[in-house]
Coordinates of C-alpha atoms and ligand atoms in Angstrom, one line a residue:
M1 CA 30.1 -11.3 -19.9
S2 CA 29.4 -14.8 -20.5
T3 CA 27.7 -15.0 -23.8
K4 CA 28.1 -13.3 -27.1
F5 CA 24.8 -11.4 -26.8
A6 CA 25.3 -7.8 -25.1
D7 CA 22.7 -7.1 -22.4
D8 CA 21.6 -3.8 -23.8
S9 CA 17.9 -3.5 -23.2
L10 CA 15.4 -4.6 -20.8
A11 CA 12.8 -5.9 -23.2
L12 CA 13.8 -9.5 -22.2
H13 CA 13.6 -8.8 -18.6
T14 CA 10.5 -10.8 -18.8
D15 CA 9.2 -14.4 -18.6
L16 CA 9.4 -16.5 -21.7
Y17 CA 5.6 -17.1 -21.8
Q18 CA 5.0 -13.4 -22.4
I19 CA 6.9 -13.6 -25.6
N20 CA 5.1 -16.8 -26.6
M21 CA 1.8 -15.1 -25.9
A22 CA 2.8 -12.1 -27.8
E23 CA 3.8 -14.2 -30.8
S24 CA 0.3 -15.8 -30.9
Y25 CA -1.5 -12.4 -30.5
W26 CA 0.5 -11.3 -33.5
A27 CA 0.0 -14.6 -35.6
D28 CA -3.8 -14.3 -35.0
G29 CA -3.8 -10.5 -35.9
I30 CA -5.3 -9.5 -32.4
Q31 CA -2.0 -7.8 -31.2
N32 CA -3.4 -4.3 -31.6
R33 CA -6.7 -4.9 -29.9
K34 CA -6.9 -2.4 -27.1
A35 CA -6.5 -3.9 -23.6
V36 CA -6.8 -2.8 -20.1
F37 CA -4.6 -4.2 -17.3
E38 CA -4.5 -3.5 -13.7
L39 CA -1.7 -4.1 -11.3
F40 CA -2.7 -4.8 -7.6
F41 CA -2.0 -7.1 -4.6
R42 CA -4.5 -9.1 -2.7
R43 CA -2.9 -9.1 0.7
L44 CA -1.0 -6.4 2.5
P45 CA 2.6 -7.3 3.5
F46 CA 3.7 -7.9 7.1
G47 CA 0.3 -8.1 8.4
N48 CA 0.4 -4.3 8.1
G49 CA -2.7 -2.0 7.8
Y50 CA -1.4 -0.2 4.6
A51 CA 1.3 -0.3 2.1
I52 CA 3.2 2.6 0.6
F53 CA 3.5 2.6 -3.2
A54 CA 7.0 2.9 -4.7
G55 CA 8.5 2.2 -8.1
L56 CA 6.9 4.6 -10.6
E57 CA 10.1 6.3 -11.7
R58 CA 11.7 3.0 -12.8
V59 CA 8.4 2.0 -14.5
L60 CA 8.4 5.1 -16.5
D61 CA 12.1 4.7 -17.3
Y62 CA 11.4 1.2 -18.4
L63 CA 8.4 1.9 -20.6
K64 CA 10.0 4.9 -22.2
D65 CA 12.9 2.9 -23.4
F66 CA 11.0 -0.4 -24.2
H67 CA 12.5 -1.7 -27.4
F68 CA 14.1 -5.0 -28.5
S69 CA 17.7 -4.5 -29.3
E70 CA 19.7 -5.9 -32.1
S71 CA 21.2 -8.5 -29.6
D72 CA 17.8 -9.2 -28.2
L73 CA 16.6 -10.1 -31.6
E74 CA 19.6 -12.2 -32.2
Y75 CA 19.4 -14.1 -29.1
L76 CA 15.5 -14.8 -29.8
R77 CA 16.5 -15.9 -33.3
E78 CA 19.7 -18.0 -32.7
E79 CA 19.2 -19.5 -29.3
L80 CA 15.3 -19.7 -28.8
G81 CA 14.4 -20.2 -32.4
Y82 CA 11.8 -17.5 -33.0
K83 CA 11.0 -16.9 -36.7
E84 CA 12.1 -14.0 -38.8
D85 CA 8.6 -12.8 -39.5
F86 CA 7.7 -12.3 -35.8
L87 CA 11.3 -10.8 -35.0
S88 CA 10.8 -8.2 -37.7
Y89 CA 7.5 -7.3 -36.2
I90 CA 8.8 -6.8 -32.7
K91 CA 12.0 -5.0 -33.8
D92 CA 9.9 -1.8 -34.2
L93 CA 7.7 -2.4 -31.1
R94 CA 7.5 0.4 -28.7
F95 CA 5.1 1.1 -25.8
T96 CA 2.5 3.4 -27.3
G97 CA -0.2 3.0 -24.7
D98 CA -1.6 5.0 -21.8
V99 CA -0.7 4.5 -18.2
Y100 CA -2.5 5.8 -15.1
S101 CA -0.7 5.4 -11.8
M102 CA -0.8 6.3 -8.2
K103 CA 2.0 8.8 -7.1
E104 CA 4.8 7.2 -5.1
G105 CA 4.4 7.7 -1.5
E106 CA 0.5 6.9 -1.9
L107 CA -1.2 4.7 0.7
V108 CA -2.3 1.5 -1.1
F109 CA -4.4 -1.2 0.1
A110 CA -5.4 -4.7 -1.1
N111 CA -7.3 -5.2 -4.3
E112 CA -7.1 -1.7 -5.7
P113 CA -5.5 -0.9 -8.9
I114 CA -2.1 0.7 -8.4
L115 CA -1.5 1.1 -12.0
R116 CA -3.8 0.9 -15.1
I117 CA -2.3 0.2 -18.5
E118 CA -4.4 0.9 -21.6
A119 CA -2.5 -0.3 -24.6
P120 CA -2.4 -2.7 -27.6
L121 CA -2.7 -6.1 -26.1
I122 CA 0.9 -7.3 -27.2
E123 CA 2.5 -4.2 -25.5
A124 CA 0.4 -4.5 -22.3
Q125 CA 1.2 -8.2 -22.2
L126 CA 5.1 -7.9 -22.8
I127 CA 5.6 -5.4 -20.0
E128 CA 3.8 -7.4 -17.2
S129 CA 6.8 -9.1 -15.6
A130 CA 9.1 -6.1 -15.4
L131 CA 6.4 -3.9 -14.0
L132 CA 5.5 -6.5 -11.4
N133 CA 9.3 -6.9 -10.6
I134 CA 9.9 -3.3 -9.9
V135 CA 6.5 -2.4 -8.1
N136 CA 6.5 -5.6 -5.9
Y137 CA 10.0 -5.0 -4.6
Q138 CA 10.0 -1.3 -4.3
T139 CA 6.5 -1.2 -2.6
L140 CA 7.6 -4.0 -0.1
I141 CA 10.6 -2.1 0.9
A142 CA 8.9 1.2 1.3
T143 CA 6.2 -0.4 3.4
K144 CA 8.8 -2.2 5.6
A145 CA 10.5 1.3 6.1
S146 CA 7.2 2.9 7.0
R147 CA 6.5 0.2 9.5
I148 CA 9.9 0.8 11.2
K149 CA 9.2 4.5 11.1
Q150 CA 6.0 4.2 12.8
V151 CA 7.6 2.5 15.8
V152 CA 10.7 4.8 15.7
K153 CA 8.8 8.0 15.4
D154 CA 10.8 11.2 15.6
E155 CA 14.2 9.5 15.9
I156 CA 16.4 9.2 12.8
V157 CA 16.8 5.9 10.8
M158 CA 19.7 5.3 8.5
E159 CA 19.5 2.6 6.0
F160 CA 22.8 0.2 6.2
G161 CA 21.6 -2.7 4.1
T162 CA 23.6 -2.8 1.0
R163 CA 25.9 -5.7 2.0
R164 CA 22.8 -7.9 2.8
A165 CA 20.6 -6.7 -0.2
H166 CA 19.7 -9.2 -2.9
E167 CA 22.4 -8.0 -5.2
M168 CA 23.3 -4.4 -6.4
D169 CA 20.0 -3.3 -8.0
A170 CA 18.1 -4.2 -5.0
A171 CA 20.5 -2.2 -2.8
V172 CA 20.1 1.0 -4.8
W173 CA 16.4 0.9 -5.7
G174 CA 15.8 -0.5 -2.2
A175 CA 17.6 2.4 -0.6
R176 CA 15.5 4.8 -2.7
A177 CA 12.2 3.1 -1.5
T178 CA 13.2 3.2 2.2
I179 CA 13.4 7.0 1.8
I180 CA 9.9 7.1 0.3
G181 CA 8.8 5.0 3.5
G182 CA 10.4 7.6 5.7
V183 CA 13.9 6.7 6.3
E184 CA 16.2 9.8 6.6
A185 CA 19.6 8.6 5.0
T186 CA 21.3 5.8 3.3
S187 CA 24.8 4.6 3.7
N188 CA 24.9 3.6 -0.1
V189 CA 26.9 6.2 -1.8
R190 CA 25.6 5.2 -5.4
A191 CA 22.2 5.7 -4.2
G192 CA 23.0 9.1 -2.9
K193 CA 24.5 10.0 -6.2
R194 CA 21.8 8.7 -8.4
F195 CA 18.7 9.8 -6.4
G196 CA 20.0 12.6 -4.3
I197 CA 19.4 10.7 -1.0
P198 CA 21.3 12.1 2.0
V199 CA 24.2 9.7 2.6
A200 CA 25.5 9.1 6.0
G201 CA 27.8 6.8 8.0
T202 CA 30.2 6.0 10.8
H203 CA 33.1 3.6 10.5
A204 CA 33.5 -0.3 10.9
H205 CA 35.3 -2.5 13.5
S206 CA 38.1 -3.1 10.9
M207 CA 39.3 0.4 11.3
I208 CA 39.7 -0.1 15.1
Q209 CA 41.4 -3.5 14.5
A210 CA 43.7 -2.1 11.8
Y211 CA 45.0 0.6 14.2
K212 CA 44.9 -1.8 17.1
S213 CA 43.7 0.7 19.5
E214 CA 40.4 2.7 19.6
Y215 CA 42.4 5.8 20.6
E216 CA 44.5 5.8 17.5
A217 CA 41.8 4.8 15.2
F218 CA 39.6 7.7 16.5
H219 CA 42.4 10.2 16.1
S220 CA 43.1 9.0 12.7
Y221 CA 39.5 9.2 11.7
A222 CA 39.1 12.7 13.1
K223 CA 42.2 14.0 11.1
R224 CA 40.3 13.7 7.9
H225 CA 36.6 13.9 8.9
K226 CA 35.1 16.7 10.8
D227 CA 31.8 14.9 11.6
C228 CA 32.7 12.0 13.8
V229 CA 30.6 9.1 15.2
F230 CA 32.9 6.7 17.0
L231 CA 32.2 3.0 17.1
V232 CA 32.8 1.9 20.7
D233 CA 32.1 -1.7 21.0
T234 CA 35.1 -3.4 19.6
Y235 CA 36.7 -4.4 22.9
N236 CA 34.7 -3.2 25.8
T237 CA 32.0 -0.7 25.3
L238 CA 31.8 0.8 28.8
K239 CA 35.4 0.4 30.1
I240 CA 37.2 1.3 26.8
G241 CA 35.1 2.2 24.0
I242 CA 33.0 5.2 25.3
P243 CA 35.6 6.6 27.6
T244 CA 38.2 6.7 24.7
A245 CA 35.6 8.3 22.4
I246 CA 35.0 11.1 25.2
K247 CA 38.7 11.4 25.7
V248 CA 39.4 12.0 21.9
A249 CA 36.5 14.3 21.6
K250 CA 37.8 16.4 24.5
E251 CA 41.4 16.4 23.1
L252 CA 40.2 17.7 19.6
G253 CA 37.5 20.2 20.9
D254 CA 36.2 22.4 18.2
K255 CA 38.5 20.7 15.6
I256 CA 35.8 18.2 15.2
N257 CA 32.0 17.8 15.4
F258 CA 31.7 15.0 17.9
N259 CA 28.3 13.7 16.7
G260 CA 28.2 10.8 19.0
I261 CA 29.0 7.1 19.4
R262 CA 27.7 3.8 17.7
L263 CA 26.8 0.6 19.5
D264 CA 26.7 -2.5 17.3
S265 CA 26.5 -5.4 19.9
G266 CA 25.5 -6.3 23.4
D267 CA 22.5 -5.2 25.4
I268 CA 21.4 -2.2 23.5
A269 CA 19.0 -1.0 26.2
F270 CA 21.4 -1.1 28.9
L271 CA 24.3 0.0 26.9
S272 CA 22.5 3.1 25.4
K273 CA 21.4 4.2 28.8
E274 CA 24.9 4.0 30.2
A275 CA 26.3 5.6 26.9
R276 CA 23.8 8.5 27.4
R277 CA 24.7 9.0 31.0
M278 CA 28.5 9.0 30.4
L279 CA 28.2 11.4 27.4
D280 CA 26.1 13.8 29.5
E281 CA 28.2 13.6 32.3
A282 CA 31.3 14.5 30.0
G283 CA 29.3 17.5 28.8
F284 CA 28.3 16.1 25.6
T285 CA 24.7 16.4 25.9
D286 CA 24.3 16.9 22.1
A287 CA 26.2 13.9 21.1
K288 CA 24.0 11.2 19.8
V289 CA 23.7 7.5 20.6
V290 CA 23.5 5.6 17.3
V291 CA 22.7 1.7 17.4
S292 CA 22.8 -1.0 14.9
N293 CA 22.8 -4.8 15.1
D294 CA 20.0 -6.8 13.3
L295 CA 17.3 -4.3 14.2
D296 CA 13.7 -4.2 13.0
E297 CA 10.4 -2.7 14.2
Y298 CA 10.0 -5.6 16.7
T299 CA 13.3 -5.2 18.5
I300 CA 13.1 -1.5 18.3
L301 CA 9.7 -1.5 20.0
N302 CA 11.0 -3.7 22.7
L303 CA 14.1 -1.7 23.1
K304 CA 11.9 1.4 23.6
S305 CA 9.9 -0.5 26.2
Q306 CA 13.0 -1.0 28.1
G307 CA 13.8 2.7 28.0
A308 CA 16.7 2.5 25.5
K309 CA 18.2 5.9 24.9
V310 CA 18.7 6.0 21.3
D311 CA 18.9 9.0 18.9
I312 CA 19.6 7.2 15.5
W313 CA 18.8 3.6 14.3
G314 CA 21.1 2.1 11.8
I315 CA 19.2 -0.6 10.0
G316 CA 20.4 -3.0 7.4
T317 CA 19.5 -6.6 6.7
K318 CA 15.9 -6.8 8.0
L319 CA 14.9 -3.6 6.2
I320 CA 16.5 -4.1 2.7
T321 CA 15.6 -7.7 2.4
A322 CA 12.0 -7.4 4.1
Y323 CA 13.3 -10.1 6.1
D324 CA 9.9 -11.3 7.7
Q325 CA 8.2 -11.2 4.3
P326 CA 10.4 -11.7 1.3
A327 CA 7.9 -10.8 -1.5
L328 CA 4.7 -8.8 -2.1
G329 CA 2.3 -10.6 -4.2
G330 CA 1.4 -8.1 -6.6
V331 CA -0.4 -9.4 -9.8
Y332 CA -1.3 -7.9 -13.3
K333 CA -4.8 -8.7 -14.6
I334 CA -6.5 -8.1 -17.8
V335 CA -9.9 -6.3 -17.1
S336 CA -11.2 -5.3 -20.4
I337 CA -10.3 -6.0 -24.1
E338 CA -11.7 -4.8 -27.5
N339 CA -13.7 -7.4 -29.5
E340 CA -13.7 -7.9 -33.2
S341 CA -16.3 -5.2 -33.5
G342 CA -14.2 -2.7 -31.9
E343 CA -16.3 -2.5 -28.6
M344 CA -14.6 -2.8 -25.2
V345 CA -15.7 -6.0 -23.4
D346 CA -15.0 -6.6 -19.7
T347 CA -13.3 -9.6 -18.6
I348 CA -13.1 -11.6 -15.5
K349 CA -11.1 -14.4 -13.8
I350 CA -13.1 -16.6 -11.6
S351 CA -11.6 -18.4 -8.5
S352 CA -13.2 -20.6 -5.9
T353 CA -11.3 -18.2 -3.4
T354 CA -13.4 -15.2 -3.3
E355 CA -10.6 -12.7 -2.9
K356 CA -9.0 -14.2 -6.2
V357 CA -12.1 -13.2 -8.4
T358 CA -11.0 -10.2 -10.4
T359 CA -13.0 -7.1 -10.6
P360 CA -13.8 -6.5 -14.3
G361 CA -14.0 -3.2 -16.3
R362 CA -12.0 0.0 -16.7
K363 CA -12.0 1.5 -13.2
K364 CA -11.0 4.4 -11.3
L365 CA -10.0 4.7 -7.7
Y366 CA -11.1 7.3 -5.2
R367 CA -10.1 8.0 -1.5
I368 CA -13.0 9.2 0.4
I369 CA -12.1 11.9 2.9
D370 CA -14.3 13.2 5.6
R371 CA -14.1 17.1 5.2
E372 CA -14.9 17.6 9.0
N373 CA -12.2 15.3 10.6
G374 CA -9.8 15.1 7.6
K375 CA -9.7 11.3 7.9
A376 CA -10.1 8.7 5.3
E377 CA -13.4 6.9 5.4
G378 CA -12.2 4.2 2.8
D379 CA -11.2 3.8 -0.7
Y380 CA -13.8 3.7 -3.5
I381 CA -13.5 1.9 -6.9
T382 CA -15.8 2.9 -9.5
M383 CA -16.4 2.3 -13.1
H384 CA -14.5 4.5 -15.4
D385 CA -17.5 6.9 -16.1
E386 CA -18.5 7.5 -12.6
D387 CA -17.6 10.5 -10.3
P388 CA -18.5 10.1 -6.7
S389 CA -17.8 13.8 -6.0
S390 CA -21.1 14.5 -7.7
E391 CA -23.0 12.6 -4.8
K392 CA -24.3 14.1 -1.6
R393 CA -24.6 11.0 0.2
L394 CA -22.5 8.0 -0.8
K395 CA -23.2 4.5 0.1
M396 CA -20.2 2.6 0.8
F397 CA -20.5 -1.2 1.3
H398 CA -18.2 -4.1 1.8
P399 CA -17.7 -5.7 -1.5
V400 CA -18.1 -9.5 -0.3
H401 CA -20.1 -8.8 2.9
T402 CA -22.5 -6.3 1.3
F403 CA -24.8 -5.9 4.5
I404 CA -21.6 -4.1 6.0
S405 CA -22.4 -0.6 4.7
K406 CA -22.4 3.1 5.7
F407 CA -23.4 6.4 4.2
V408 CA -20.8 9.1 3.9
T409 CA -21.8 12.9 3.6
N410 CA -19.4 16.0 3.4
F411 CA -16.6 14.2 1.8
E412 CA -13.8 14.7 -0.6
A413 CA -13.3 12.1 -3.3
K414 CA -9.7 12.2 -4.2
D415 CA -8.9 10.7 -7.6
L416 CA -5.8 8.5 -6.7
H417 CA -4.6 7.9 -10.4
V418 CA -2.7 10.4 -12.4
K419 CA -2.2 9.9 -16.2
V420 CA 1.7 9.4 -16.4
I421 CA 1.9 8.1 -19.9
E422 CA 0.0 9.3 -22.9
D423 CA 0.4 7.5 -26.3
G424 CA 3.7 6.1 -25.3
T425 CA 5.1 9.6 -24.1
V426 CA 5.9 10.1 -20.3
I427 CA 3.9 13.3 -19.4
Y428 CA 4.5 12.9 -15.6
K429 CA 7.6 14.7 -14.0
N430 CA 8.8 12.7 -10.9
P431 CA 8.9 15.0 -7.9
P432 CA 12.0 15.1 -5.9
L433 CA 12.4 11.9 -3.6
Q434 CA 12.0 14.0 -0.3
E435 CA 8.7 15.4 -1.8
M436 CA 7.6 11.7 -2.1
R437 CA 8.5 11.1 1.4
E438 CA 6.6 14.1 2.6
Y439 CA 3.7 12.9 0.5
A440 CA 3.7 9.5 2.2
K441 CA 3.9 11.2 5.6
E442 CA 1.0 13.4 5.0
N443 CA -1.1 10.5 3.7
L444 CA -0.5 8.6 6.9
N445 CA -2.1 11.5 8.7
L446 CA -5.4 10.6 6.7
L447 CA -5.5 7.2 8.6
W448 CA -6.9 6.5 11.9
D449 CA -4.3 5.1 14.3
E450 CA -6.2 1.7 14.3
Y451 CA -5.2 1.1 10.7
K452 CA -1.4 2.1 11.5
R453 CA -0.6 -0.1 14.3
S454 CA 1.9 -2.6 13.5
L455 CA 0.2 -5.6 15.2
N456 CA -3.4 -6.7 14.1
P457 CA -4.4 -3.4 12.4
E458 CA -8.0 -2.8 11.6
E459 CA -8.9 -3.6 7.9
Y460 CA -9.3 -0.4 5.9
P461 CA -12.3 -0.4 3.6
V462 CA -11.7 -1.0 0.0
D463 CA -15.2 -0.8 -1.6
L464 CA -16.8 -1.1 -4.9
S465 CA -19.5 1.4 -6.4
Q466 CA -22.9 -0.2 -6.8
K467 CA -22.4 0.1 -10.7
C468 CA -18.8 -1.6 -10.3
W469 CA -20.3 -4.3 -8.1
E470 CA -23.3 -4.9 -10.3
N471 CA -20.9 -5.3 -13.3
K472 CA -18.9 -7.8 -11.4
M473 CA -21.8 -9.7 -10.5
R474 CA -23.0 -9.8 -14.1
N475 CA -19.7 -11.0 -15.4
I476 CA -19.7 -13.7 -12.8
E477 CA -23.1 -14.9 -13.8
E478 CA -22.0 -14.9 -17.6
V479 CA -19.1 -17.0 -16.8
Q480 CA -21.3 -19.4 -14.7
E481 CA -23.7 -19.6 -17.7
M482 CA -21.0 -20.3 -20.0
V483 CA -19.5 -23.0 -17.7
E484 CA -23.1 -24.6 -17.6
D485 CA -23.4 -24.5 -21.3
F486 CA -20.1 -26.1 -21.7
I487 CA -21.1 -28.9 -19.3
N488 CA -24.4 -29.5 -20.8
N489 CA -23.2 -29.6 -24.4
Ligands
ATP501 N1 18.1 -5.1 25.3 C1 17.7 -5.8 24.4 N2 16.6 -6.4 24.2 C2 16.2 -7.2 23.2 N3 16.8 -7.4 22.2 C3 18.1 -6.8 22.2 C4 18.6 -6.1 23.2 N4 19.8 -5.7 23.1 C5 20.3 -6.2 21.8 N5 19.2 -7.0 21.3 C6 19.1 -7.5 20.0 O1 19.5 -8.9 20.2 C7 20.1 -9.5 19.1 C8 21.4 -10.2 19.5 O2 22.1 -9.4 20.4 P1 23.6 -9.8 20.9 O3 24.0 -9.0 22.0 O4 23.6 -11.4 21.0 O5 24.4 -9.4 19.5 P2 25.6 -10.2 18.9 O6 25.6 -9.7 17.6 O7 25.5 -11.7 19.1 O8 26.6 -9.6 19.8 P3 28.3 -9.9 19.5 O9 28.5 -9.1 18.3 O10 28.7 -9.3 20.9 O11 28.3 -11.4 19.4 C9 20.3 -8.5 18.1 O12 19.1 -8.4 17.1 C10 20.0 -7.2 19.0 O13 19.4 -6.1 18.3
PRP502 O1 22.7 -5.5 11.4 P1 22.2 -4.9 10.3 O2 20.8 -4.4 10.4 O3 22.3 -5.8 9.2 O4 22.9 -3.6 9.9 C1 24.3 -3.5 9.2 C2 25.4 -4.2 10.0 O5 26.5 -4.2 9.1 C3 27.6 -4.0 9.8 O6 27.9 -5.1 10.4 P2 29.1 -6.0 9.8 O7 29.4 -7.1 10.8 O8 28.9 -6.5 8.4 O9 30.4 -5.0 9.7 P3 31.1 -4.3 10.9 O10 32.5 -5.1 10.8 O11 31.3 -2.9 10.4 O12 30.4 -4.5 12.0 C4 27.1 -3.0 10.9 O13 28.0 -2.9 11.9 C5 25.7 -3.5 11.1 O14 25.7 -4.4 12.3
NIO503 O1 28.2 3.6 8.5 C1 27.9 2.7 9.1 O2 28.0 2.8 10.4 C2 27.5 1.5 8.5 C3 27.3 1.3 7.1 C4 27.0 0.0 6.6 C5 26.7 -1.0 7.5 N1 26.9 -0.8 8.7 C6 27.2 0.4 9.3

């Protein structure tokens, strides 16, 4: 450790400005005003048609334990100069609010609230950075995994990214997120232990090089490991690697489960076809062809178009680092705040970019599902006191281009938010990870294929109810009037 302050809490896992704002709220006595914040992103990552929400479990862990430790307070006092009165206030601060959230594995689209936080202003403010940090990364990785799975389809994907992940937390929580997105197993043993993810793996080139010959290395591996996948590309895949794997498998017979071979370089389309042919000719029709080497959904799609014969895809760097889009731009915005008379007042942030204007008010989010075909018609954001289920004929219209509209009948309105924290107490039990994965898979069945294609998908509708839209327009007008008054006076 490089300083005298023990890193024993996550409360300082935030941006300095949050603490400075908290101090101002406290100094002005408005720290306990009720506030409603929403977490959402404005643009889907990777040009994808949907995202998969992940991160709730860690959000709950974080909020449950939220407190400033003695060493946090010491640091704030000694190094950053915060005064004793404020520090003694935040010493006892805990998260006491309510949280509504989507379930992990839920499909999520741009501009819809993933989480809604209802808490005293100071608490809701202090947790912003950590919540965004968690949800942005995990949702990004779950979505990347899902994109890859859409292309891979029924074959297996193993996550191999630890060595290339952005440090240890990212490797472990990223591995977990890939499982929610549809990946079958990880090579990260700690993630396996911590989350119950299936762990799997083969061996590296170093083992072949350490034993000099593949023959010796495969035999040695097989001595201690019944399940064997031999890496065959160290010297010459077709002339030495695969023939040696087959020879060792034949020699050992039932003593091992010869599960297959792994290719990690060269022309994967050509080599996988040749490998399949050689394994089949040798009678190992159940042995799998595992491939790795800088793979992602684009390469996989291309390899499939070349007729590659692959059973298992090992994917590292481009999955765990979300290589083609390194960040999800999730934001956390205040939508309602209590005034001095104790009434909740909606609040809006205006922008010259239409998509950046926030939607004010405490809101709910529904997925409108056609009962006849089981497909989602779109998502529908309402004010908190609305229930679209009671409507026979629901008008859904584009929130910006309002003339684009449709009527939906015979639908189910699925409430996408679950109350996960009540008065600071976690009341939600995280389901097993495999269940979250299944949930994501089932949810994908709700979407027409047009929204799921990896290239230029159709835009899924995320609409506002009439009341919600009118409330937004009213708030915009109020701000416009305020700006006019300001300019004229
Ligand atoms: N048939 C193929 N079509 C398209 N891309 C492929 C094909 N085979 C492999 N690739 C991809 O091409 C990239 C580079 O492959 P290449 O064979 O040059 O790997 P390499 O790591 O440079 O090999 P080596 O380890 O032998 O130097 C990798 O991302 C790999 O997944
Ligand atoms: O290519 P990725 O998608 O990132 O998948 C992980 C990579 O990590 C390993 O290579 P590395 O060269 O690190 O070690 P090795 O000696 O085991 O091949 C493995 O062989 C994969 O190629
Ligand atoms: O088990 C493997 O084959 C493996 C694990 C991590 C990275 N590359 C390969």
